[in-house]
Every structure is written in structure tokens, then in C-alpha cells.
């Protein structure tokens, strides 16, 4: 465990060292790659005036709301698709079609239909994650042990009880993994949403800075998106351990 | 009185290469409190048979009745024990045993009392709060048996329940099962390919032919000795074993595989 932690920190340190060497060593112009000092200075400035935290918060909020909407609807949808051939036949073609539509190409329509307020951001993130999530959950639910379902049926479980007490519980570890993966994607779609018709958020400040060659702000934005991503992943892992303590995975300590 | 009556049961699987008849005119019945064992070569359709009785597979034609009522789909009246244990890994031993009672809406206190008495019967008192993952194969199967018995089914359907256990554990499990069903007076339909197991446990052994599976012989097991590991060397036991082996041998081809 300790050894893997050292290895994980090493990969991060290495990137920082390379960054220092190419900037302080004058190998790349400051305007393309800002030095760590410049980025830290920027972080201090925007954290002092509160704009950094405001932007982090609004972006996180957008991701969470858009993604949570997708998750809440995708879960029952995927579960029923996995169990009912008729429902699967009905839904699958739509899902497969929709999931290949590039979300960027849907931005104009979303603006046309819902305007440029917050709900448009949620919609973009929803569209980016929902269809994938439904198919992932369907796959997870299809993979649960059929013997557990048979056991429940011969113990007298009704249809509702079967879904609630067995299928949902058996699929939960896999579903939480699906959730964790799609939150990551939600951040990608966030930037898509914030690069068009937004006036706040980490994606917005990154795009805005491009016009002024503000690479220090771009770096800051990227670093914070990455950090929030890491934090989300960590929280999801801890939650998974708390929610499904019985579940052991290969490679878990 | 007959608990289970199977008559003229047929099962045909439709495959791309044509239809495969898995079961052909299978008829038998199991009396109340009787321990009936079905033995047959692998692929003879014995698992298909028990799955049809359990309501997990559809029949092609014929009838399956429990206490005179035709079955439809799976139900709590036919408790099943599977080779793969199939415990719910997120529930403790006690919660697993309570599962069927919870589905029926039995109040928590009564549920807990019933579950604990069956956990006691299978000798797992000390493990009532353990998760299935922490148990050995034999212990898991004990929990599965307790879980099914706690539900008080009309008949216990067991599909090679000890097939995944090592030889010693299997022998212990056979003795406990004989003891438990002796005490509860349960009606059992048990499937195995192990002749010793069949004779040791069964009041009656039904021998199946290779595919298409039919009931080839129906043998009453009367042993003078006690049903434990010592019975394996009893003269009467060996006589019956020879008889069943001959019947099964006729179902094998020369390479020793079932056709």
C-alpha cells in the first residue's frame, strides 16, 4: 500500500519537475507555458478576491445537478432494460443512436430551446452522461448472479421486492462504479457548456483567458478542474466503501 | 398423500440444429415427508427437471402439481437450494435466513426468532452476524439450507447442493442434512450424480436415463444400518449401489462419458 502511494506521488512530482525545468530553464516562452510561480500568484490573487472559489462552486454545482438528474433517471431505466426484453427492444435503439450524437452539436438546439440560463448547462451535462449511463447500468445489472435472482424468486419475492431487495442491491457496487466514471465525463461536458453562452465557471474563465493569452489563468483553471475531479473520485471511493462494505474487488487492500 | 406429482412431463429445447428433447414423459410422485433422490448421468436433464418443478423453467407439456395444485412460476411453496449457494452477499447470515419471511411480511421479532432457531439447527449460532464472504463453502450451504427451511416450503428442491464441496465436507453435510430433514419431516426432491449420496440420503432413488431423460427405475431404499458414513460399507448399501451402478452403466458409452 505504502509503495503504491509513493509511486503515485512520484508521477505527480515528475510532471511538476518537468514543468519547472522547461519554464525556469527558459526552454519555453512564458506566454505559452507560465511558470509555477506565475500560476501560484494567479491562484493567490483570485482566491483572495473570491472569484476562484465562486467559479469552482458554480462549476461543481452544474456538474452535480446535471449528472444527478441523469443518474436518477438512468438507474431505473437501465435496470428495467436489463430485465425486460420488451423494454430493451423499445429503448435500446434510441439510446444507441443518442449516445453517438456529439453533445457539442446539440448546444445550438439547447440554447434555442431552453435559453442560456443555468438549466441549459444542466441539460448539456445531462445529455452528455445520461445515454451512456443507461447502457452502463443495463450492462451492470445484466451481469448480476442469476442464481441470486432465482433464489429470491423461490423464496417468494414479488416483482417489486425482487427489484428493490435483490437486483438493486446486487447491482449496487457496479452501479456506484458506473456513477464514478460518468461524473468524470460530466466535467468534460461542463466545459462544453461553459465555453458557449456562460459568464461564470472554470470552463468560462479558461475560454476567456485564451483571448488575452492568459495562460496562467488557463493553467489555474485546468489544475482546479483536475483537483476537483480527484476529490470527487476520492469521495466516491469512500462512499462506495461505506455503502457497499460487503463488496471486495480485486486489488483492494 | 402425494406432495409432488409430476406426470407426462416433456421438455423440448429448440436449437438452431433442430429440437432437442431433454425430458420425455417423465412421471413420478413424492409423498409427504419423503426424501426422493434423482440420479442420472450428466446431461440427462435432471437439472432441467428440478428447475421446471421450481418454476424457473417452462415445461413443454405435462403437469407438475404440488398438493394437488398445478404450479405456475416460482413460489415460496417450493424452496430451492442451489449448488452455487446463492446467498445474498450484502446480508448477514441471520438476514439471509430471514429473507423469505421478510418477503411474506412476517413481523421482525417473529422473523428473528424463526431465523435463529434454524441457524441453531444448522449449527451456525456463532456466525449469525457474519457476512457470507466470511464463511466456508460448507457453512454457506448450511445457511442456504436454513434460509430455505425457515420459509417452511411444502417441498425442498435441492440441485446438487454439495457438488462444489470437498469430499469430507460433503460427507458431513450429508449426515447433517439427513439429521435435519429427519427432525423437520420435510419433503425433499434431491438431485445428484453421486450414487453414495443418493443411497445415503434417499428413502427412494429414481434413476434417470441419458437424454432424452426418462425415469428408468424407482428404487425404495431400505437400510438396516444408520444413515451415516459407516453405511457406505454396509452389505445392504453395497447391494443397492451395485444395482444402481448397473442401471447407470447402461447409460454410458464405452469411453465412459454419457452419450
Short mmCIF file of C-alpha atoms in Angstrom, two decimals:
data_model
loop_
_atom_site.label_atom_id
_atom_site.label_comp_id
_atom_site.label_asym_id
_atom_site.label_seq_id
_atom_site.Cartn_x
_atom_site.Cartn_y
_atom_site.Cartn_z
CA UNK A 1 0.00 0.00 0.00
CA UNK A 2 2.75 2.38 1.02
CA UNK A 3 4.78 1.54 -2.05
CA UNK A 4 1.90 2.28 -4.44
CA UNK A 5 1.34 5.61 -2.69
CA UNK A 6 4.98 6.57 -3.26
CA UNK A 7 4.68 5.61 -6.92
CA UNK A 8 1.51 7.68 -7.29
CA UNK A 9 3.18 10.76 -5.79
CA UNK A 10 6.25 10.22 -7.95
CA UNK A 11 4.29 10.52 -11.19
CA UNK A 12 2.88 13.84 -9.99
CA UNK A 13 6.25 15.11 -8.82
CA UNK A 14 7.80 14.22 -12.15
CA UNK A 15 5.33 16.36 -14.05
CA UNK A 16 5.99 19.28 -11.68
CA UNK A 17 9.76 18.87 -12.12
CA UNK A 18 9.44 18.87 -15.92
CA UNK A 19 7.22 21.94 -15.66
CA UNK A 20 9.84 23.74 -13.52
CA UNK A 21 12.69 22.78 -15.83
CA UNK A 22 11.06 23.98 -19.03
CA UNK A 23 9.78 27.25 -17.55
CA UNK A 24 12.57 28.33 -15.15
CA UNK A 25 15.14 26.96 -17.59
CA UNK A 26 13.72 29.28 -20.24
CA UNK A 27 13.06 26.43 -22.69
CA UNK A 28 9.56 27.67 -23.50
CA UNK A 29 8.26 31.23 -23.67
CA UNK A 30 6.29 32.32 -20.59
CA UNK A 31 3.38 33.23 -22.83
CA UNK A 32 2.88 29.58 -23.84
CA UNK A 33 3.69 27.85 -20.57
CA UNK A 34 3.55 30.04 -17.47
CA UNK A 35 5.96 29.29 -14.64
CA UNK A 36 4.70 27.68 -11.43
CA UNK A 37 5.34 30.99 -9.68
CA UNK A 38 3.08 32.83 -12.10
CA UNK A 39 0.30 30.27 -11.68
CA UNK A 40 0.57 30.28 -7.89
CA UNK A 41 0.48 34.07 -7.92
CA UNK A 42 -2.69 33.94 -10.01
CA UNK A 43 -4.25 31.39 -7.66
CA UNK A 44 -3.49 33.62 -4.65
CA UNK A 45 -4.97 36.68 -6.39
CA UNK A 46 -8.20 35.06 -7.49
CA UNK A 47 -8.63 33.19 -4.27
CA UNK A 48 -8.18 36.46 -2.33
CA UNK A 49 -10.89 38.23 -4.30
CA UNK A 50 -13.08 35.14 -4.05
CA UNK A 51 -13.56 34.71 -7.79
CA UNK A 52 -11.72 31.39 -7.91
CA UNK A 53 -13.96 29.80 -5.28
CA UNK A 54 -17.08 31.25 -6.84
CA UNK A 55 -16.12 29.77 -10.20
CA UNK A 56 -15.21 26.39 -8.67
CA UNK A 57 -18.51 26.30 -6.84
CA UNK A 58 -20.71 27.21 -9.80
CA UNK A 59 -18.99 24.62 -11.99
CA UNK A 60 -19.23 21.90 -9.36
CA UNK A 61 -22.88 22.74 -8.82
CA UNK A 62 -23.61 22.47 -12.55
CA UNK A 63 -21.84 19.13 -12.81
CA UNK A 64 -23.59 17.72 -9.76
CA UNK A 65 -27.11 18.80 -10.72
CA UNK A 66 -26.81 17.78 -14.38
CA UNK A 67 -25.20 14.49 -13.51
CA UNK A 68 -27.56 13.69 -10.62
CA UNK A 69 -30.57 14.21 -12.92
CA UNK A 70 -29.04 11.79 -15.40
CA UNK A 71 -28.22 9.25 -12.67
CA UNK A 72 -31.66 9.32 -11.07
CA UNK A 73 -33.44 8.70 -14.37
CA UNK A 74 -30.83 6.32 -15.82
CA UNK A 75 -30.89 3.94 -12.85
CA UNK A 76 -34.48 2.65 -13.13
CA UNK A 77 -34.27 2.86 -16.92
CA UNK A 78 -31.14 0.70 -17.11
CA UNK A 79 -32.46 -1.76 -14.52
CA UNK A 80 -35.70 -2.40 -16.39
CA UNK A 81 -33.88 -2.59 -19.74
CA UNK A 82 -31.68 -5.32 -18.31
CA UNK A 83 -34.64 -7.36 -17.10
CA UNK A 84 -37.31 -6.79 -19.74
CA UNK A 85 -36.68 -7.80 -23.33
CA UNK A 86 -39.65 -5.74 -24.49
CA UNK A 87 -38.49 -2.56 -22.76
CA UNK A 88 -34.98 -3.19 -24.05
CA UNK A 89 -36.23 -3.56 -27.60
CA UNK A 90 -38.14 -0.32 -27.18
CA UNK A 91 -35.36 1.78 -25.68
CA UNK A 92 -32.08 0.38 -26.93
CA UNK A 93 -32.12 1.79 -30.49
CA UNK A 94 -32.85 5.29 -29.16
CA UNK A 95 -30.11 5.03 -26.57
CA UNK A 96 -27.54 3.73 -29.03
CA UNK A 97 -28.43 6.45 -31.51
CA UNK A 98 -28.42 9.26 -28.98
CA UNK A 99 -25.17 8.27 -27.40
CA UNK A 100 -23.30 8.79 -30.67
CA UNK A 101 -24.63 12.31 -31.09
CA UNK A 102 -21.80 14.70 -30.19
CA UNK A 103 -23.05 16.86 -27.35
CA UNK A 104 -21.25 19.86 -28.84
CA UNK A 105 -23.53 19.57 -31.86
CA UNK A 106 -26.56 19.74 -29.59
CA UNK A 107 -25.51 23.01 -27.95
CA UNK A 108 -27.24 25.25 -30.52
CA UNK A 109 -30.51 23.40 -30.04
CA UNK A 110 -30.30 23.52 -26.25
CA UNK A 111 -29.80 27.29 -26.42
CA UNK A 112 -32.69 27.62 -28.81
CA UNK A 113 -34.99 25.52 -26.62
CA UNK A 114 -34.09 26.45 -23.06
CA UNK A 115 -32.09 29.65 -23.40
CA UNK A 116 -28.74 30.41 -21.83
CA UNK A 117 -29.55 30.23 -18.13
CA UNK A 118 -28.41 27.54 -15.69
CA UNK A 119 -30.88 24.93 -16.91
CA UNK A 120 -29.12 24.89 -20.29
CA UNK A 121 -25.87 23.89 -18.53
CA UNK A 122 -27.64 21.11 -16.65
CA UNK A 123 -29.21 19.93 -19.88
CA UNK A 124 -25.84 19.71 -21.67
CA UNK A 125 -24.34 17.66 -18.85
CA UNK A 126 -27.46 15.52 -18.69
CA UNK A 127 -27.32 14.82 -22.43
CA UNK A 128 -23.64 14.01 -22.23
CA UNK A 129 -23.96 11.43 -19.47
CA UNK A 130 -27.49 10.03 -19.50
CA UNK A 131 -27.39 7.74 -22.54
CA UNK A 132 -24.03 6.27 -21.67
CA UNK A 133 -25.10 5.75 -18.08
CA UNK A 134 -28.29 3.91 -19.04
CA UNK A 135 -26.30 1.44 -21.14
CA UNK A 136 -23.63 1.03 -18.46
CA UNK A 137 -26.24 0.34 -15.79
CA UNK A 138 -28.04 -2.10 -18.07
CA UNK A 139 -24.77 -3.93 -18.55
CA UNK A 140 -24.04 -3.97 -14.83
CA UNK A 141 -27.50 -5.29 -13.98
CA UNK A 142 -27.29 -7.95 -16.72
CA UNK A 143 -24.09 -9.19 -15.12
CA UNK A 144 -25.52 -9.95 -11.67
CA UNK A 145 -25.65 -13.55 -10.50
CA UNK A 146 -28.83 -15.10 -11.92
CA UNK A 147 -28.79 -17.64 -9.08
CA UNK A 148 -29.43 -14.86 -6.58
CA UNK A 149 -32.49 -13.87 -8.57
CA UNK A 150 -33.66 -17.49 -8.74
CA UNK A 151 -33.09 -17.92 -5.02
CA UNK A 152 -35.16 -14.80 -4.30
CA UNK A 153 -37.97 -16.00 -6.58
CA UNK A 154 -38.14 -19.39 -4.88
CA UNK A 155 -38.14 -17.63 -1.50
CA UNK A 156 -41.32 -15.88 -2.57
CA UNK A 157 -40.10 -12.43 -3.65
CA UNK A 158 -42.64 -10.44 -5.63
CA UNK A 159 -41.63 -8.44 -8.70
CA UNK A 160 -41.21 -5.22 -6.74
CA UNK A 161 -39.35 -6.98 -3.94
CA UNK A 162 -37.09 -8.62 -6.49
CA UNK A 163 -36.07 -5.23 -7.92
CA UNK A 164 -35.75 -3.48 -4.58
CA UNK A 165 -34.24 -6.15 -2.36
CA UNK A 166 -32.18 -8.18 -4.80
CA UNK A 167 -31.47 -6.69 -8.22
CA UNK A 168 -30.79 -3.20 -6.89
CA UNK A 169 -28.61 -4.47 -4.06
CA UNK A 170 -26.70 -6.93 -6.23
CA UNK A 171 -26.04 -4.28 -8.87
CA UNK A 172 -25.18 -1.50 -6.42
CA UNK A 173 -21.39 -1.95 -6.33
CA UNK A 174 -21.20 -1.92 -10.12
CA UNK A 175 -23.65 0.96 -10.36
CA UNK A 176 -21.55 3.06 -7.99
CA UNK A 177 -18.57 2.40 -10.25
CA UNK A 178 -20.62 3.48 -13.26
CA UNK A 179 -21.56 6.63 -11.37
CA UNK A 180 -17.94 7.37 -10.55
CA UNK A 181 -16.88 7.01 -14.18
CA UNK A 182 -19.65 9.21 -15.55
CA UNK A 183 -19.03 12.03 -13.06
CA UNK A 184 -15.64 12.33 -14.74
CA UNK A 185 -17.27 12.67 -18.14
CA UNK A 186 -19.69 15.21 -16.74
CA UNK A 187 -16.72 17.56 -16.24
CA UNK A 188 -15.89 17.31 -19.93
CA UNK A 189 -19.40 18.33 -20.85
CA UNK A 190 -19.31 21.09 -18.27
CA UNK A 191 -16.51 22.77 -20.16
CA UNK A 192 -18.51 22.34 -23.37
CA UNK A 193 -21.45 24.02 -21.65
CA UNK A 194 -19.37 26.83 -20.17
CA UNK A 195 -17.45 27.61 -23.33
CA UNK A 196 -20.65 28.69 -25.01
CA UNK A 197 -23.04 31.19 -23.52
CA UNK A 198 -21.74 31.30 -19.98
CA UNK A 199 -20.44 34.11 -17.82
CA UNK A 200 -19.03 32.15 -14.92
CA UNK A 201 -17.37 28.84 -14.11
CA UNK A 202 -13.96 27.29 -14.64
CA UNK A 203 -14.63 26.49 -18.29
CA UNK A 204 -15.67 30.09 -18.88
CA UNK A 205 -12.52 31.64 -17.37
CA UNK A 206 -10.35 29.25 -19.37
CA UNK A 207 -12.01 30.27 -22.62
CA UNK A 208 -11.99 33.96 -21.74
CA UNK A 209 -8.27 33.89 -20.91
CA UNK A 210 -7.43 32.46 -24.31
CA UNK A 211 -8.34 35.81 -25.85
CA UNK A 212 -5.83 37.62 -23.67
CA UNK A 213 -3.09 35.00 -23.80
CA UNK A 214 -3.74 34.47 -20.10
CA UNK A 215 -2.08 31.09 -19.94
CA UNK A 216 -1.61 31.44 -16.18
CA UNK A 217 -5.39 31.54 -15.72
CA UNK A 218 -5.82 28.64 -18.14
CA UNK A 219 -3.37 26.58 -16.11
CA UNK A 220 -5.10 27.55 -12.90
CA UNK A 221 -8.46 26.50 -14.34
CA UNK A 222 -7.10 23.18 -15.54
CA UNK A 223 -5.41 22.46 -12.23
CA UNK A 224 -8.60 23.14 -10.31
CA UNK A 225 -10.75 21.03 -12.61
CA UNK A 226 -8.25 18.22 -12.09
CA UNK A 227 -8.18 18.71 -8.32
CA UNK A 228 -11.97 18.76 -8.03
CA UNK A 229 -12.01 15.61 -10.19
CA UNK A 230 -9.54 13.89 -7.89
CA UNK A 231 -11.53 14.95 -4.86
CA UNK A 232 -14.82 13.71 -6.39
CA UNK A 233 -13.22 10.39 -7.23
CA UNK A 234 -11.88 10.08 -3.70
CA UNK A 235 -15.26 10.90 -2.17
CA UNK A 236 -16.98 8.36 -4.44
CA UNK A 237 -14.50 5.67 -3.45
CA UNK A 238 -15.02 6.36 0.24
CA UNK A 239 -18.79 6.41 -0.25
CA UNK A 240 -18.62 3.11 -2.13
CA UNK A 241 -16.76 1.55 0.76
CA UNK A 242 -19.38 2.86 3.19
CA UNK A 243 -22.44 1.97 1.10
CA UNK A 244 -21.32 -1.49 -0.04
CA UNK A 245 -18.93 -2.72 2.65
CA UNK A 246 -19.52 -6.34 1.63
CA UNK A 247 -18.12 -5.74 -1.81
CA UNK A 248 -14.50 -6.69 -2.33
CA UNK A 249 -12.70 -6.03 -5.53
CA UNK A 250 -9.55 -7.48 -6.96
CA UNK A 251 -6.69 -5.28 -5.82
CA UNK A 252 -8.50 -3.86 -2.79
CA UNK A 253 -6.45 -3.89 0.38
CA UNK B 1 -50.50 -38.31 0.43
CA UNK B 2 -48.53 -37.08 -2.55
CA UNK B 3 -46.82 -33.72 -2.13
CA UNK B 4 -45.41 -33.55 -5.60
CA UNK B 5 -46.91 -35.16 -8.67
CA UNK B 6 -45.15 -34.95 -11.99
CA UNK B 7 -46.99 -36.53 -14.89
CA UNK B 8 -46.16 -36.95 -18.57
CA UNK B 9 -43.67 -34.09 -18.34
CA UNK B 10 -41.90 -33.21 -21.57
CA UNK B 11 -39.30 -30.57 -22.30
CA UNK B 12 -38.04 -29.77 -25.78
CA UNK B 13 -35.37 -27.17 -26.38
CA UNK B 14 -35.42 -25.50 -29.77
CA UNK B 15 -31.90 -25.13 -31.09
CA UNK B 16 -30.61 -23.99 -34.47
CA UNK B 17 -29.61 -27.54 -35.33
CA UNK B 18 -33.13 -28.72 -34.55
CA UNK B 19 -35.15 -29.60 -31.49
CA UNK B 20 -33.54 -31.39 -28.56
CA UNK B 21 -35.77 -33.43 -26.28
CA UNK B 22 -34.42 -33.01 -22.77
CA UNK B 23 -37.20 -34.76 -20.87
CA UNK B 24 -39.56 -37.37 -22.26
CA UNK B 25 -42.76 -38.46 -20.48
CA UNK B 26 -41.35 -38.09 -17.00
CA UNK B 27 -43.82 -39.22 -14.36
CA UNK B 28 -43.28 -39.74 -10.65
CA UNK B 29 -44.58 -38.54 -7.33
CA UNK B 30 -43.08 -37.73 -3.96
CA UNK B 31 -45.05 -38.50 -0.81
CA UNK B 32 -45.23 -36.21 2.21
CA UNK B 33 -42.08 -36.36 4.35
CA UNK B 34 -40.36 -38.50 1.75
CA UNK B 35 -36.75 -37.90 0.73
CA UNK B 36 -36.61 -38.63 -3.00
CA UNK B 37 -33.33 -38.58 -4.88
CA UNK B 38 -32.87 -38.44 -8.62
CA UNK B 39 -29.60 -39.77 -10.02
CA UNK B 40 -28.61 -39.72 -13.63
CA UNK B 41 -25.67 -39.30 -15.94
CA UNK B 42 -24.60 -35.74 -16.65
CA UNK B 43 -26.69 -34.08 -19.33
CA UNK B 44 -29.70 -36.30 -18.68
CA UNK B 45 -31.89 -33.33 -17.89
CA UNK B 46 -32.12 -33.74 -14.13
CA UNK B 47 -31.34 -30.06 -13.50
CA UNK B 48 -33.90 -29.09 -16.13
CA UNK B 49 -36.41 -31.27 -14.31
CA UNK B 50 -35.85 -29.66 -10.91
CA UNK B 51 -35.87 -26.19 -12.48
CA UNK B 52 -39.26 -26.91 -14.02
CA UNK B 53 -40.59 -28.13 -10.68
CA UNK B 54 -39.13 -24.98 -9.10
CA UNK B 55 -40.88 -22.85 -11.71
CA UNK B 56 -37.63 -21.40 -13.04
CA UNK B 57 -38.02 -23.03 -16.46
CA UNK B 58 -41.10 -23.60 -18.60
CA UNK B 59 -42.26 -27.10 -19.46
CA UNK B 60 -43.24 -28.08 -22.98
CA UNK B 61 -46.13 -30.31 -21.91
CA UNK B 62 -47.35 -32.37 -18.98
CA UNK B 63 -48.23 -31.43 -15.47
CA UNK B 64 -46.47 -30.58 -12.20
CA UNK B 65 -48.66 -30.44 -9.11
CA UNK B 66 -47.91 -29.53 -5.51
CA UNK B 67 -50.50 -30.89 -3.08
CA UNK B 68 -52.89 -31.28 -6.00
CA UNK B 69 -52.46 -27.77 -7.42
CA UNK B 70 -50.79 -27.13 -10.74
CA UNK B 71 -47.77 -24.88 -10.34
CA UNK B 72 -47.25 -21.66 -12.26
CA UNK B 73 -43.91 -19.89 -11.97
CA UNK B 74 -41.60 -19.94 -8.94
CA UNK B 75 -43.05 -19.65 -5.46
CA UNK B 76 -42.29 -19.91 -1.76
CA UNK B 77 -44.06 -23.30 -1.59
CA UNK B 78 -41.10 -24.86 -3.40
CA UNK B 79 -37.88 -23.87 -1.63
CA UNK B 80 -34.75 -24.37 -3.69
CA UNK B 81 -31.15 -24.97 -2.66
CA UNK B 82 -28.61 -24.48 -5.44
CA UNK B 83 -25.12 -25.84 -5.93
CA UNK B 84 -23.81 -22.27 -6.06
CA UNK B 85 -25.20 -21.37 -2.56
CA UNK B 86 -26.60 -18.09 -3.99
CA UNK B 87 -26.61 -16.28 -0.67
CA UNK B 88 -27.10 -12.52 -0.72
CA UNK B 89 -23.60 -11.17 0.00
CA UNK B 90 -24.89 -7.87 1.41
CA UNK B 91 -26.92 -9.57 4.15
CA UNK B 92 -25.64 -11.19 7.32
CA UNK B 93 -26.29 -14.88 7.91
CA UNK B 94 -29.35 -14.08 10.01
CA UNK B 95 -30.75 -11.58 7.47
CA UNK B 96 -30.22 -14.14 4.71
CA UNK B 97 -32.21 -16.72 6.66
CA UNK B 98 -34.92 -14.12 7.36
CA UNK B 99 -35.20 -13.16 3.68
CA UNK B 100 -38.18 -15.32 2.72
CA UNK B 101 -40.09 -14.38 5.88
CA UNK B 102 -39.45 -10.71 5.17
CA UNK B 103 -40.87 -11.16 1.66
CA UNK B 104 -44.01 -12.65 3.26
CA UNK B 105 -44.28 -9.67 5.60
CA UNK B 106 -43.67 -11.57 8.85
CA UNK B 107 -43.02 -9.09 11.71
CA UNK B 108 -39.36 -8.50 12.63
CA UNK B 109 -39.46 -10.16 16.03
CA UNK B 110 -41.06 -13.37 14.80
CA UNK B 111 -38.71 -13.35 11.82
CA UNK B 112 -35.70 -13.15 14.02
CA UNK B 113 -36.91 -15.96 16.32
CA UNK B 114 -37.61 -18.31 13.43
CA UNK B 115 -34.32 -17.50 11.74
CA UNK B 116 -32.31 -18.07 14.89
CA UNK B 117 -33.91 -21.45 15.52
CA UNK B 118 -32.94 -22.61 12.00
CA UNK B 119 -29.45 -21.13 12.31
CA UNK B 120 -29.17 -23.13 15.50
CA UNK B 121 -30.37 -26.25 13.69
CA UNK B 122 -27.58 -25.99 11.13
CA UNK B 123 -25.07 -25.22 13.90
CA UNK B 124 -24.09 -21.68 12.93
CA UNK B 125 -25.07 -19.73 16.07
CA UNK B 126 -21.63 -18.19 16.33
CA UNK B 127 -21.84 -16.87 12.77
CA UNK B 128 -25.29 -15.27 12.74
CA UNK B 129 -23.82 -11.78 12.23
CA UNK B 130 -21.16 -12.83 9.72
CA UNK B 131 -21.35 -11.92 6.05
CA UNK B 132 -21.43 -14.81 3.54
CA UNK B 133 -17.98 -13.85 2.29
CA UNK B 134 -16.52 -14.78 5.66
CA UNK B 135 -17.87 -18.35 5.53
CA UNK B 136 -16.51 -21.57 4.05
CA UNK B 137 -18.39 -23.39 1.27
CA UNK B 138 -19.95 -25.89 3.66
CA UNK B 139 -21.09 -23.13 6.00
CA UNK B 140 -22.57 -21.15 3.11
CA UNK B 141 -24.60 -24.18 2.08
CA UNK B 142 -25.80 -24.62 5.68
CA UNK B 143 -27.03 -21.03 5.59
CA UNK B 144 -28.77 -21.67 2.26
CA UNK B 145 -30.49 -24.74 3.73
CA UNK B 146 -31.55 -22.81 6.85
CA UNK B 147 -32.80 -19.97 4.63
CA UNK B 148 -34.97 -22.35 2.64
CA UNK B 149 -36.27 -24.28 5.67
CA UNK B 150 -37.13 -21.08 7.56
CA UNK B 151 -39.57 -20.29 4.78
CA UNK B 152 -41.43 -23.54 5.59
CA UNK B 153 -41.87 -24.71 1.97
CA UNK B 154 -44.12 -27.64 1.03
CA UNK B 155 -41.16 -29.28 -0.64
CA UNK B 156 -37.42 -28.72 -0.58
CA UNK B 157 -35.79 -28.88 -4.03
CA UNK B 158 -32.06 -29.47 -3.91
CA UNK B 159 -29.98 -29.32 -7.09
CA UNK B 160 -26.63 -31.00 -6.42
CA UNK B 161 -26.26 -28.89 -3.29
CA UNK B 162 -23.00 -30.49 -2.19
CA UNK B 163 -21.43 -30.69 -5.64
CA UNK B 164 -18.98 -27.87 -5.01
CA UNK B 165 -17.77 -29.15 -1.63
CA UNK B 166 -14.70 -31.26 -0.87
CA UNK B 167 -15.24 -34.94 -0.07
CA UNK B 168 -15.00 -34.65 3.73
CA UNK B 169 -17.22 -31.60 3.99
CA UNK B 170 -19.70 -33.25 1.68
CA UNK B 171 -19.94 -36.28 3.95
CA UNK B 172 -20.50 -34.08 7.00
CA UNK B 173 -23.16 -32.13 5.14
CA UNK B 174 -24.94 -35.31 4.07
CA UNK B 175 -25.12 -36.51 7.66
CA UNK B 176 -26.41 -33.14 8.91
CA UNK B 177 -28.98 -32.96 6.14
CA UNK B 178 -30.26 -36.47 6.94
CA UNK B 179 -30.46 -35.42 10.58
CA UNK B 180 -32.21 -32.10 9.88
CA UNK B 181 -34.81 -33.43 7.47
CA UNK B 182 -35.40 -36.33 9.85
CA UNK B 183 -36.27 -33.77 12.54
CA UNK B 184 -38.32 -31.37 10.40
CA UNK B 185 -40.10 -34.11 8.44
CA UNK B 186 -39.50 -32.11 5.25
CA UNK B 187 -40.44 -33.46 1.84
CA UNK B 188 -37.34 -33.38 -0.34
CA UNK B 189 -36.53 -33.78 -4.00
CA UNK B 190 -32.76 -34.05 -4.28
CA UNK B 191 -30.64 -34.23 -7.41
CA UNK B 192 -27.18 -35.72 -7.60
CA UNK B 193 -24.86 -37.74 -9.79
CA UNK B 194 -23.22 -39.28 -6.70
CA UNK B 195 -24.64 -42.77 -6.07
CA UNK B 196 -23.37 -42.97 -2.48
CA UNK B 197 -25.04 -39.68 -1.70
CA UNK B 198 -28.28 -40.84 -3.29
CA UNK B 199 -28.48 -44.06 -1.25
CA UNK B 200 -27.30 -42.42 1.96
CA UNK B 201 -29.95 -39.71 1.85
CA UNK B 202 -32.83 -41.18 -0.09
CA UNK B 203 -35.92 -43.02 1.03
CA UNK B 204 -36.29 -43.56 -2.67
CA UNK B 205 -33.90 -43.27 -5.59
CA UNK B 206 -35.15 -42.51 -9.08
CA UNK B 207 -32.66 -43.39 -11.80
CA UNK B 208 -32.79 -41.34 -14.97
CA UNK B 209 -31.71 -42.42 -18.41
CA UNK B 210 -29.47 -40.36 -20.65
CA UNK B 211 -31.07 -37.80 -22.96
CA UNK B 212 -33.93 -37.74 -23.60
CA UNK B 213 -34.30 -38.10 -19.86
CA UNK B 214 -36.88 -40.56 -18.59
CA UNK B 215 -37.32 -42.25 -15.22
CA UNK B 216 -35.67 -45.62 -15.72
CA UNK B 217 -36.03 -47.15 -12.28
CA UNK B 218 -37.69 -46.33 -8.98
CA UNK B 219 -35.91 -47.99 -6.06
CA UNK B 220 -37.02 -47.98 -2.43
CA UNK B 221 -34.03 -47.71 -0.13
CA UNK B 222 -34.36 -49.84 2.98
CA UNK B 223 -31.23 -49.97 5.07
CA UNK B 224 -30.89 -51.72 8.42
CA UNK B 225 -27.96 -49.54 9.45
CA UNK B 226 -27.91 -45.89 10.50
CA UNK B 227 -27.58 -43.37 7.68
CA UNK B 228 -24.03 -42.14 8.25
CA UNK B 229 -20.59 -42.68 6.72
CA UNK B 230 -20.44 -46.19 8.16
CA UNK B 231 -23.38 -47.18 5.98
CA UNK B 232 -21.08 -46.92 2.96
CA UNK B 233 -19.60 -50.31 3.83
CA UNK B 234 -22.89 -51.95 4.83
CA UNK B 235 -23.83 -55.03 2.81
CA UNK B 236 -27.34 -53.85 2.01
CA UNK B 237 -25.94 -50.49 0.93
CA UNK B 238 -23.45 -52.12 -1.40
CA UNK B 239 -26.13 -54.33 -2.92
CA UNK B 240 -28.26 -51.31 -3.81
CA UNK B 241 -25.20 -49.46 -5.04
CA UNK B 242 -24.39 -52.31 -7.44
CA UNK B 243 -27.94 -52.29 -8.72
CA UNK B 244 -27.89 -48.54 -9.40
CA UNK B 245 -24.41 -48.69 -10.92
CA UNK B 246 -25.55 -51.32 -13.37
CA UNK B 247 -28.52 -49.18 -14.33
CA UNK B 248 -26.31 -46.12 -14.82
CA UNK B 249 -23.61 -48.06 -16.60
CA UNK B 250 -26.09 -48.97 -19.32
CA UNK B 251 -26.45 -45.23 -19.92
CA UNK B 252 -22.75 -44.68 -20.55
CA UNK B 253 -20.90 -45.23 -23.79
CA UNK B 254 -17.61 -47.13 -23.91
CA UNK B 255 -15.48 -44.01 -23.42
CA UNK B 256 -17.07 -43.55 -20.04
CA UNK B 257 -18.86 -40.37 -20.99
CA UNK B 258 -22.58 -40.05 -21.03
CA UNK B 259 -23.84 -40.01 -24.60
#
